[in-house]
mmCIF file of C-alpha atoms in Angstrom:
data_model
loop_
_atom_site.group_PDB
_atom_site.id
_atom_site.type_symbol
_atom_site.label_atom_id
_atom_site.label_comp_id
_atom_site.label_asym_id
_atom_site.label_seq_id
_atom_site.Cartn_x
_atom_site.Cartn_y
_atom_site.Cartn_z
ATOM 1 C CA MET A 25 49.649 174.415 62.339
ATOM 2 C CA LYS A 26 47.799 171.869 60.885
ATOM 3 C CA LYS A 27 48.165 169.206 63.367
ATOM 4 C CA ILE A 28 47.814 171.555 66.460
ATOM 5 C CA LEU A 29 43.989 171.184 67.017
ATOM 6 C CA ALA A 30 43.886 167.500 66.965
ATOM 7 C CA CYS A 31 46.783 167.515 69.085
ATOM 8 C CA LEU A 32 45.652 169.735 71.765
ATOM 9 C CA LEU A 33 42.310 168.615 72.195
ATOM 10 C CA ALA A 34 43.063 164.616 72.091
ATOM 11 C CA CYS A 35 45.638 165.425 74.906
ATOM 12 C CA LEU A 36 44.072 167.724 76.859
ATOM 13 C CA LEU A 37 41.173 164.963 77.567
ATOM 14 C CA ALA A 38 43.645 162.331 78.217
ATOM 15 C CA ALA A 39 45.482 164.566 80.693
ATOM 16 C CA GLY A 40 42.781 166.409 82.475
ATOM 17 C CA LEU A 41 45.050 169.738 82.067
ATOM 18 C CA ALA A 42 42.566 171.648 83.693
ATOM 19 C CA GLY A 43 43.374 169.627 87.267
ATOM 20 C CA CYS A 44 47.013 170.417 86.795
ATOM 21 C CA SER A 45 49.177 173.188 88.827
ATOM 22 C CA GLY A 46 51.138 175.122 86.547
ATOM 23 C CA GLY A 47 54.348 176.857 87.607
ATOM 24 C CA GLY A 48 53.368 179.577 84.403
ATOM 25 C CA GLY A 49 50.892 181.945 84.223
ATOM 26 C CA SER A 50 50.684 185.956 82.943
ATOM 27 C CA GLU A 51 50.848 188.535 85.215
ATOM 28 C CA LYS A 52 47.592 189.755 86.691
ATOM 29 C CA GLY A 53 46.494 188.105 83.597
ATOM 30 C CA GLU A 54 48.576 189.941 80.790
ATOM 31 C CA TYR A 55 49.980 188.172 78.016
ATOM 32 C CA TYR A 56 52.634 189.227 75.732
ATOM 33 C CA LEU A 57 54.044 188.113 72.342
ATOM 34 C CA TYR A 58 58.197 187.640 71.999
ATOM 35 C CA TYR A 59 59.827 189.452 68.870
ATOM 36 C CA LEU A 60 63.184 189.666 68.151
ATOM 37 C CA ASN A 61 64.919 192.933 67.189
ATOM 38 C CA ARG A 62 66.661 193.490 63.404
ATOM 39 C CA GLU A 63 69.988 193.138 65.463
ATOM 40 C CA MET A 64 68.749 189.743 66.661
ATOM 41 C CA ASN A 65 70.482 189.953 69.387
ATOM 42 C CA GLN A 66 67.275 190.829 71.937
ATOM 43 C CA LEU A 67 64.038 189.480 72.581
ATOM 44 C CA VAL A 68 61.205 192.472 72.169
ATOM 45 C CA ARG A 69 57.784 191.736 74.231
ATOM 46 C CA GLU A 70 54.824 193.318 73.273
ATOM 47 C CA PRO A 71 51.314 193.281 74.798
ATOM 48 C CA TYR A 72 48.697 190.855 73.634
ATOM 49 C CA GLU A 73 45.118 190.467 74.296
ATOM 50 C CA PRO A 74 44.054 187.022 73.867
ATOM 51 C CA ALA A 75 40.808 186.083 72.692
ATOM 52 C CA GLY A 76 40.753 182.265 73.907
ATOM 53 C CA GLN A 77 39.575 181.714 77.745
ATOM 54 C CA THR A 78 40.577 178.072 77.788
ATOM 55 C CA PRO A 79 44.093 176.877 78.375
ATOM 56 C CA GLU A 80 43.395 175.041 74.928
ATOM 57 C CA GLU A 81 42.510 177.915 73.469
ATOM 58 C CA LEU A 82 45.175 180.270 74.672
ATOM 59 C CA CYS A 83 48.060 177.551 73.136
ATOM 60 C CA LEU A 84 46.400 177.823 69.775
ATOM 61 C CA GLU A 85 46.128 181.125 69.888
ATOM 62 C CA LEU A 86 49.498 181.617 70.598
ATOM 63 C CA ALA A 87 50.947 178.765 68.709
ATOM 64 C CA LYS A 88 49.225 181.203 65.808
ATOM 65 C CA ALA A 89 50.406 184.508 66.623
ATOM 66 C CA THR A 90 54.171 182.965 67.497
ATOM 67 C CA GLU A 91 54.244 182.119 63.771
ATOM 68 C CA GLY A 92 53.089 185.699 62.890
ATOM 69 C CA GLU A 93 55.258 189.090 61.407
ATOM 70 C CA ALA A 94 56.302 191.947 63.985
ATOM 71 C CA GLU A 95 53.943 194.866 63.432
ATOM 72 C CA ARG A 96 56.895 197.344 64.648
ATOM 73 C CA GLU A 97 59.359 198.113 61.811
ATOM 74 C CA ASP A 98 62.476 197.661 64.270
ATOM 75 C CA CYS A 99 61.400 193.893 65.025
ATOM 76 C CA MET A 100 60.890 190.806 63.119
ATOM 77 C CA GLY A 101 59.029 187.709 63.884
ATOM 78 C CA LEU A 102 60.261 185.706 66.639
ATOM 79 C CA LEU A 103 60.493 182.330 64.104
ATOM 80 C CA PRO A 104 62.145 182.650 60.570
ATOM 81 C CA GLU A 105 59.608 182.308 57.669
ATOM 82 C CA ASP A 106 60.501 178.569 57.001
ATOM 83 C CA VAL A 107 59.985 177.566 60.541
ATOM 84 C CA SER A 108 56.747 176.269 62.210
ATOM 85 C CA ILE A 109 55.351 174.303 65.145
ATOM 86 C CA GLU A 110 54.006 171.333 64.016
ATOM 87 C CA SER A 111 52.184 170.378 67.020
ATOM 88 C CA VAL A 112 51.394 171.015 70.988
ATOM 89 C CA ARG A 113 51.061 168.074 73.012
ATOM 90 C CA PHE A 114 50.216 167.957 76.500
ATOM 91 C CA THR A 115 51.667 165.466 79.627
ATOM 92 C CA GLU A 116 49.617 164.917 82.796
ATOM 93 C CA GLU A 117 52.534 167.031 84.794
ATOM 94 C CA GLY A 118 51.607 170.321 82.974
ATOM 95 C CA ILE A 119 54.532 169.905 80.420
ATOM 96 C CA LEU A 120 53.670 171.325 76.810
ATOM 97 C CA ASN A 121 55.581 169.437 74.215
ATOM 98 C CA LEU A 122 56.106 171.924 71.125
ATOM 99 C CA ASP A 123 57.113 170.141 67.961
ATOM 100 C CA MET A 124 58.875 172.372 65.572
ATOM 101 C CA SER A 125 59.408 172.139 61.634
ATOM 102 C CA GLY A 126 63.156 170.116 60.731
ATOM 103 C CA SER A 127 64.037 173.514 59.602
ATOM 104 C CA TYR A 128 63.992 174.783 63.086
ATOM 105 C CA GLU A 129 67.513 173.367 63.304
ATOM 106 C CA ASP A 130 69.091 175.444 60.462
ATOM 107 C CA MET A 131 68.853 178.593 62.869
ATOM 108 C CA SER A 132 72.283 179.859 64.250
ATOM 109 C CA THR A 133 72.678 179.063 67.458
ATOM 110 C CA SER A 134 72.777 182.427 69.047
ATOM 111 C CA ARG A 135 69.465 182.909 67.241
ATOM 112 C CA GLU A 136 67.933 179.675 68.256
ATOM 113 C CA ILE A 137 68.760 180.271 72.111
ATOM 114 C CA LEU A 138 66.883 183.720 71.833
ATOM 115 C CA VAL A 139 63.805 181.779 69.724
ATOM 116 C CA ARG A 140 63.859 179.009 72.237
ATOM 117 C CA ALA A 141 63.750 181.533 75.317
ATOM 118 C CA GLY A 142 60.746 183.188 73.102
ATOM 119 C CA LEU A 143 58.900 180.155 72.545
ATOM 120 C CA VAL A 144 58.932 179.256 76.603
ATOM 121 C CA ARG A 145 58.417 182.401 77.862
ATOM 122 C CA THR A 146 55.492 182.594 75.576
ATOM 123 C CA PHE A 147 53.879 179.110 76.610
ATOM 124 C CA LEU A 148 54.700 179.864 80.318
ATOM 125 C CA GLN A 149 52.080 182.798 80.505
ATOM 126 C CA VAL A 150 48.843 180.082 80.026
ATOM 127 C CA GLU A 151 48.860 179.090 83.639
ATOM 128 C CA GLN A 152 48.679 174.985 83.563
ATOM 129 C CA VAL A 153 52.012 174.752 81.683
ATOM 130 C CA SER A 154 54.741 173.957 84.193
ATOM 131 C CA LYS A 155 57.423 173.561 81.749
ATOM 132 C CA ILE A 156 58.152 173.446 78.111
ATOM 133 C CA ARG A 157 59.999 170.901 76.133
ATOM 134 C CA ILE A 158 60.893 171.504 72.747
ATOM 135 C CA LEU A 159 60.982 168.707 69.588
ATOM 136 C CA VAL A 160 62.241 168.795 66.364
ATOM 137 C CA GLU A 161 60.174 166.809 63.849
ATOM 138 C CA GLY A 162 59.376 164.651 67.304
ATOM 139 C CA LEU A 163 63.089 164.414 68.569
ATOM 140 C CA PRO A 164 64.439 166.093 71.508
ATOM 141 C CA LEU A 165 65.885 168.968 70.894
ATOM 142 C CA ARG A 166 69.625 168.916 71.501
ATOM 143 C CA ASN A 167 72.145 171.701 71.790
ATOM 144 C CA SER A 168 75.956 172.534 69.754
ATOM 145 C CA GLN A 169 77.212 169.659 71.842
ATOM 146 C CA ASN A 170 74.635 167.012 70.558
ATOM 147 C CA GLU A 171 73.140 167.108 74.690
ATOM 148 C CA GLU A 172 69.387 166.540 74.809
ATOM 149 C CA VAL A 173 68.211 170.272 76.123
ATOM 150 C CA GLY A 174 65.563 168.697 78.191
ATOM 151 C CA LEU A 175 62.767 170.812 80.277
ATOM 152 C CA LEU A 176 62.596 174.443 80.007
ATOM 153 C CA ASP A 177 60.950 176.837 82.391
ATOM 154 C CA ASN A 178 61.632 180.870 83.190
ATOM 155 C CA ASP A 179 64.614 179.706 85.104
ATOM 156 C CA SER A 180 66.569 178.296 82.203
ATOM 157 C CA PHE A 181 67.157 181.947 80.842
ATOM 158 C CA VAL A 182 69.163 184.486 81.874
ATOM 159 C CA GLU A 183 68.189 186.758 79.236
ATOM 160 C CA ASN A 184 65.905 190.256 80.349
ATOM 161 C CA SER A 185 62.889 190.875 78.328
ATOM 162 C CA GLY A 186 62.934 194.741 79.635
ATOM 163 C CA LYS A 187 60.199 194.765 81.966
ATOM 164 C CA GLU A 188 62.647 196.602 84.516
ATOM 165 C CA ILE A 189 64.250 198.968 82.202
ATOM 166 C CA ASN A 190 64.767 201.601 84.613
ATOM 167 C CA THR A 191 66.498 199.517 87.690
ATOM 168 C CA TYR A 192 69.932 199.230 88.436
ATOM 169 C CA GLU A 193 71.996 196.820 90.418
ATOM 170 C CA ASN A 194 75.418 197.092 91.433
ATOM 171 C CA ALA A 195 77.632 193.639 90.394
ATOM 172 C CA THR A 196 81.289 193.330 91.723
ATOM 173 C CA MET A 197 83.023 191.284 88.976
ATOM 174 C CA THR A 198 86.146 189.349 88.690
ATOM 175 C CA LEU A 199 87.796 189.842 85.438
ATOM 176 C CA TYR A 200 90.704 188.292 83.798
ATOM 177 C CA PHE A 201 93.279 190.124 81.530
ATOM 178 C CA ALA A 202 96.697 189.370 80.593
ATOM 179 C CA ASN A 203 100.121 189.551 82.159
ATOM 180 C CA GLU A 204 102.837 191.903 80.338
ATOM 181 C CA SER A 205 104.144 188.869 78.521
ATOM 182 C CA GLY A 206 100.500 187.373 77.055
ATOM 183 C CA ASP A 207 100.920 183.856 78.506
ATOM 184 C CA GLY A 208 98.934 184.126 82.015
ATOM 185 C CA LEU A 209 96.093 185.324 83.149
ATOM 186 C CA THR A 210 95.447 188.516 86.066
ATOM 187 C CA ALA A 211 92.696 189.275 88.046
ATOM 188 C CA GLU A 212 91.345 192.601 88.689
ATOM 189 C CA GLN A 213 88.155 193.437 90.399
ATOM 190 C CA ARG A 214 85.642 195.898 89.444
ATOM 191 C CA ASN A 215 82.617 197.287 90.767
ATOM 192 C CA ILE A 216 79.811 198.385 88.281
ATOM 193 C CA TYR A 217 76.197 199.140 88.321
ATOM 194 C CA TYR A 218 74.189 198.204 85.082
ATOM 195 C CA SER A 219 70.716 197.951 83.981
ATOM 196 C CA THR A 220 69.005 194.658 84.605
ATOM 197 C CA ASN A 221 67.764 195.057 81.012
ATOM 198 C CA VAL A 222 71.473 193.838 80.264
ATOM 199 C CA PRO A 223 72.033 190.622 81.254
ATOM 200 C CA LEU A 224 75.440 190.641 83.463
ATOM 201 C CA GLU A 225 76.826 187.923 81.200
ATOM 202 C CA ARG A 226 76.903 190.409 78.779
ATOM 203 C CA VAL A 227 78.083 193.278 80.951
ATOM 204 C CA VAL A 228 80.985 190.986 81.795
ATOM 205 C CA VAL A 229 82.088 190.348 78.165
ATOM 206 C CA GLU A 230 81.713 194.415 77.741
ATOM 207 C CA GLN A 231 83.676 195.281 80.691
ATOM 208 C CA LEU A 232 86.424 193.021 79.165
ATOM 209 C CA VAL A 233 86.557 194.391 75.858
ATOM 210 C CA LYS A 234 86.502 197.878 77.386
ATOM 211 C CA GLY A 235 89.815 196.672 78.969
ATOM 212 C CA PRO A 236 92.291 196.653 81.701
ATOM 213 C CA ALA A 237 92.213 199.365 84.353
ATOM 214 C CA GLN A 238 95.294 198.637 86.421
ATOM 215 C CA ALA A 239 98.789 198.550 85.533
ATOM 216 C CA GLY A 240 100.854 195.779 84.421
ATOM 217 C CA HIS A 241 97.062 194.233 83.046
ATOM 218 C CA TYR A 242 96.732 193.748 79.320
ATOM 219 C CA ALA A 243 94.005 193.873 76.764
ATOM 220 C CA VAL A 244 92.573 189.835 76.260
ATOM 221 C CA LEU A 245 90.020 191.749 73.607
ATOM 222 C CA PRO A 246 90.413 194.623 70.896
ATOM 223 C CA PRO A 247 88.307 197.553 71.511
ATOM 224 C CA GLU A 248 86.634 197.748 67.873
ATOM 225 C CA LEU A 249 85.303 194.300 68.806
ATOM 226 C CA LYS A 250 81.213 194.317 68.108
ATOM 227 C CA ILE A 251 79.197 191.770 70.461
ATOM 228 C CA LEU A 252 76.237 190.481 68.737
ATOM 229 C CA SER A 253 74.631 188.578 71.359
ATOM 230 C CA VAL A 254 75.296 187.250 74.698
ATOM 231 C CA THR A 255 72.719 184.606 75.961
ATOM 232 C CA VAL A 256 72.412 181.916 79.070
ATOM 233 C CA SER A 257 71.079 178.388 79.084
ATOM 234 C CA GLU A 258 71.318 175.506 81.752
ATOM 235 C CA GLY A 259 74.318 177.007 82.714
ATOM 236 C CA ILE A 260 75.725 177.465 79.117
ATOM 237 C CA CYS A 261 77.043 181.090 78.122
ATOM 238 C CA TYR A 262 76.386 181.771 74.335
ATOM 239 C CA VAL A 263 78.822 184.578 73.320
ATOM 240 C CA ASN A 264 78.288 185.768 69.715
ATOM 241 C CA PHE A 265 81.268 188.237 68.132
ATOM 242 C CA ASP A 266 81.697 189.453 64.599
ATOM 243 C CA GLU A 267 84.601 188.201 62.743
ATOM 244 C CA THR A 268 86.953 190.885 64.613
ATOM 245 C CA PHE A 269 87.525 188.340 67.017
ATOM 246 C CA VAL A 270 88.759 185.322 64.675
ATOM 247 C CA ASN A 271 92.272 187.148 64.685
ATOM 248 C CA PRO A 272 92.387 190.056 66.820
ATOM 249 C CA PRO A 273 95.572 192.140 66.411
ATOM 250 C CA LEU A 274 97.028 191.576 70.121
ATOM 251 C CA ASP A 275 100.177 189.668 71.176
ATOM 252 C CA ILE A 276 99.314 187.004 73.368
ATOM 253 C CA GLU A 277 98.705 183.697 73.087
ATOM 254 C CA PRO A 278 94.875 182.427 71.935
ATOM 255 C CA GLU A 279 93.979 180.372 75.201
ATOM 256 C CA ILE A 280 94.710 183.436 77.078
ATOM 257 C CA THR A 281 91.590 185.349 75.269
ATOM 258 C CA ILE A 282 89.276 182.251 75.838
ATOM 259 C CA TYR A 283 90.095 181.832 79.148
ATOM 260 C CA ALA A 284 90.050 185.093 79.925
ATOM 261 C CA ILE A 285 86.346 185.376 78.994
ATOM 262 C CA ALA A 286 85.459 181.640 80.376
ATOM 263 C CA ASN A 287 86.989 182.517 83.886
ATOM 264 C CA SER A 288 85.487 186.009 83.979
ATOM 265 C CA LEU A 289 81.923 184.734 83.510
ATOM 266 C CA ALA A 290 82.702 181.515 85.703
ATOM 267 C CA GLU A 291 83.695 183.537 88.405
ATOM 268 C CA THR A 292 81.132 186.524 87.985
ATOM 269 C CA CYS A 293 78.066 184.895 86.434
ATOM 270 C CA HIS A 294 78.550 181.219 88.146
ATOM 271 C CA VAL A 295 78.488 179.996 84.362
ATOM 272 C CA SER A 296 79.620 176.527 84.210
ATOM 273 C CA ARG A 297 80.592 176.645 80.103
ATOM 274 C CA VAL A 298 81.230 179.206 77.453
ATOM 275 C CA GLN A 299 80.315 178.353 73.705
ATOM 276 C CA PHE A 300 81.826 181.051 71.602
ATOM 277 C CA SER A 301 80.123 182.121 67.561
ATOM 278 C CA VAL A 302 81.330 184.241 64.917
ATOM 279 C CA ASN A 303 78.576 185.926 63.304
ATOM 280 C CA GLY A 304 76.673 183.185 64.879
ATOM 281 C CA LYS A 305 78.625 180.428 63.601
ATOM 282 C CA SER A 306 80.746 177.858 65.886
ATOM 283 C CA ASP A 307 82.646 176.248 63.188
ATOM 284 C CA VAL A 308 85.354 178.528 62.651
ATOM 285 C CA MET A 309 89.127 178.216 64.245
ATOM 286 C CA PHE A 310 90.376 181.254 66.588
ATOM 287 C CA ARG A 311 93.630 182.257 65.580
ATOM 288 C CA ASP A 312 93.618 179.123 63.507
ATOM 289 C CA ALA A 313 94.801 177.159 67.043
ATOM 290 C CA MET A 314 91.595 176.896 68.821
ATOM 291 C CA SER A 315 88.322 175.508 67.412
ATOM 292 C CA LEU A 316 85.129 176.942 68.524
ATOM 293 C CA ASP A 317 83.017 174.202 67.857
ATOM 294 C CA ARG A 318 83.491 173.084 71.575
ATOM 295 C CA LEU A 319 82.485 174.259 75.279
ATOM 296 C CA TYR A 320 85.033 175.953 77.451
ATOM 297 C CA GLU A 321 85.345 175.504 81.207
ATOM 298 C CA GLU A 322 87.041 177.902 83.425
ATOM 299 C CA ASN A 323 90.759 177.233 83.428
ATOM 300 C CA THR A 324 92.294 177.967 86.736
ATOM 301 C CA ARG A 325 96.023 177.013 85.546
ATOM 302 C CA LEU A 326 96.384 180.112 83.819
ATOM 303 C CA ILE A 327 95.765 182.250 86.614
ATOM 304 C CA LEU A 328 99.096 184.217 87.729
ATOM 305 C CA GLU A 329 99.545 184.945 91.565
ATOM 306 C CA GLU A 330 99.998 188.364 92.768
#
């Protein structure tokens, strides 16, 4: 935080931020702070009344508040205790650069995605901010595949913050399960009403855990498997399971499980790639056969004609 004030004031004067037309802005002047639930698999927002009036005052205040602890017992601060916002800098295009401390990269992939979404939603509430760029010690943030994350806005994330908790929508899903011999994928159509408080990607994974409904289709995931989190950023779906996922008691080929999930997400949610993790870690092997430390795309060669 010690660098924030100097960077903000200098950059605002240079960029003329007051004249920028931003893509963010809070709803009807309302502001929120974002926290994590105790399970660290969901963002929780709480109303916030800022004292600041100018864009620079608001950003300084939000940055400081983001580093604070949650007042609710069922929530925790968005940032871990050892992670801080080192500086905030604007460009002429209304892009806000958030430079994080080096310990930002120590977070698990599943938590970092939620933190990333929380930071973006927090600062896009300032009307003059149109996009966010996250840096770590001055260098652009990279994802698990060492690709630059780039500019972010609210459209970068599918995770729902719970605003429309009582709204339900109907979705037609294409889910993939195993054939009898466990070496091929069979498609199954399913219509589901789901709460918009839950990302559709998570609903798809939950339905796969629930298992098939048609005869001749077989489960690809054990019913006792726990889904820790499902988030989406830049077309990549991050699916975090508990340790049950590593060696499921199922008599099917390893790639059938992996591509049943990847294909179902691609068909229903138009996800381009899937990153798997177990308890937040991707540097593990699935059934001693497939590394989770890579991105998986849709694989149509395993799909059988019916």
